[in-house]
Amino acid sequence: MSNPRVSVLMPAFRRSDTIVKAVESALDQTWRDLEVVVVDDGSGDGTLDALSVIDDPRLRVFSHETNQGGNAARRTALDESRGELLAFLDADDVWLPTKIEKQVASLEAAGPTAGLSYTWYDLHYPDGRREPGRRPRTEGGNLDELLQSNFVGTFSCVMVRREVIDHVGVPDPSLRACQDWEFYIRVNAEHSIVCVPEVLVHYRRDDGDEHRISASAERVCAGHREVYRRVADRLDAMPPQEGNKGRRYFMETFANHADVRAVATVAADTRALTLDDVRFITHMVARATRKSAAAIVERRTAPRAS
């Protein structure tokens, strides 16, 4: 097989129940000139065996002997890939058939200064529920909005040019969470981003899945604390109202995960406080304190292992 135009990069860890649908959604794209590079990250649960039902030369499978983390598996997939355009797909998400075709077209239409294309997504839950995701249309370079929240969304929504990664680097493996958001910020500091305003990704959301980063409040908070440290100066450089909008996003995230200290840290950086800001900060501190107290009670009353 000659080098394809598009490489689909799929890290996988213990996804034997979802990986076949994910891979098939990539291979069934209307854009046929692609490869799917799967890296099993030491799963040991039959994830590799599940792929034996797929007979397609565009599927290339690699594995780590031990679990090294999603970013390490993503990096291995990148190193083994051959395409000039790179599309990320998590092993429990699913693409709609025209996703790649429309993202390639969006980057071609925007020209060489555009380094990243993203699509909309919806959320699918194990019990069959579906919810709409966010519907941004934000495009451009060096966007303040991307410092205020991760409006782009999950890696599965994104396509980047290989030369962009050569320029800004790979997703940061040192981050315990927010690897996607921090990567988008670095990309957007040097390249513009474009949007395909259409739901082309089904994002699987399972809050009970212990292997998901979002299932660990500690990891979520650690990632957001580091991202905040990296963008705080840029939030300071914005008009106070816009900078504080970004700080509100961080404070709410920390409050929802019971990190009282992080809420207080961000609150202390808030500038030109309005009465509404004071009310918001008070509410977030109260929420974080309440959740922290509930977590302590839960730990103390949980039955001990025999």
XYZ file of C-alpha atoms in Angstrom, residues 1-10 26-27 31-38 56-60 62 77-87 95 100 162:
40
model
C 0.000 0.000 0.000
C 1.408 3.403 -0.988
C 1.464 6.151 1.591
C -2.105 7.244 2.275
C -3.167 10.894 2.465
C -4.776 10.426 5.901
C -3.652 8.425 8.913
C -6.157 7.598 11.643
C -4.409 7.254 15.011
C -6.136 5.069 17.595
C -12.914 4.765 10.205
C -12.564 2.163 7.464
C -12.718 9.153 2.001
C -10.957 5.908 1.086
C -7.315 7.020 0.934
C -6.473 6.348 4.563
C -4.872 3.960 7.000
C -5.978 3.114 10.521
C -3.083 2.710 12.955
C -4.149 1.011 16.189
C -8.703 -4.783 5.519
C -5.117 -4.006 4.459
C -5.590 -0.395 5.574
C -5.680 -1.549 9.209
C -2.255 -1.682 10.863
C 0.837 -2.441 16.955
C 0.670 5.451 16.354
C 2.045 8.765 15.116
C 5.542 7.322 14.684
C 4.178 4.369 12.699
C 1.812 6.442 10.540
C 2.513 7.642 7.015
C -0.165 10.182 6.116
C 0.259 13.933 5.718
C -3.043 14.496 7.560
C -3.603 12.960 10.990
C -7.002 12.215 12.505
C -17.304 8.545 13.282
C -12.735 12.638 7.026
C 1.578 16.384 10.162
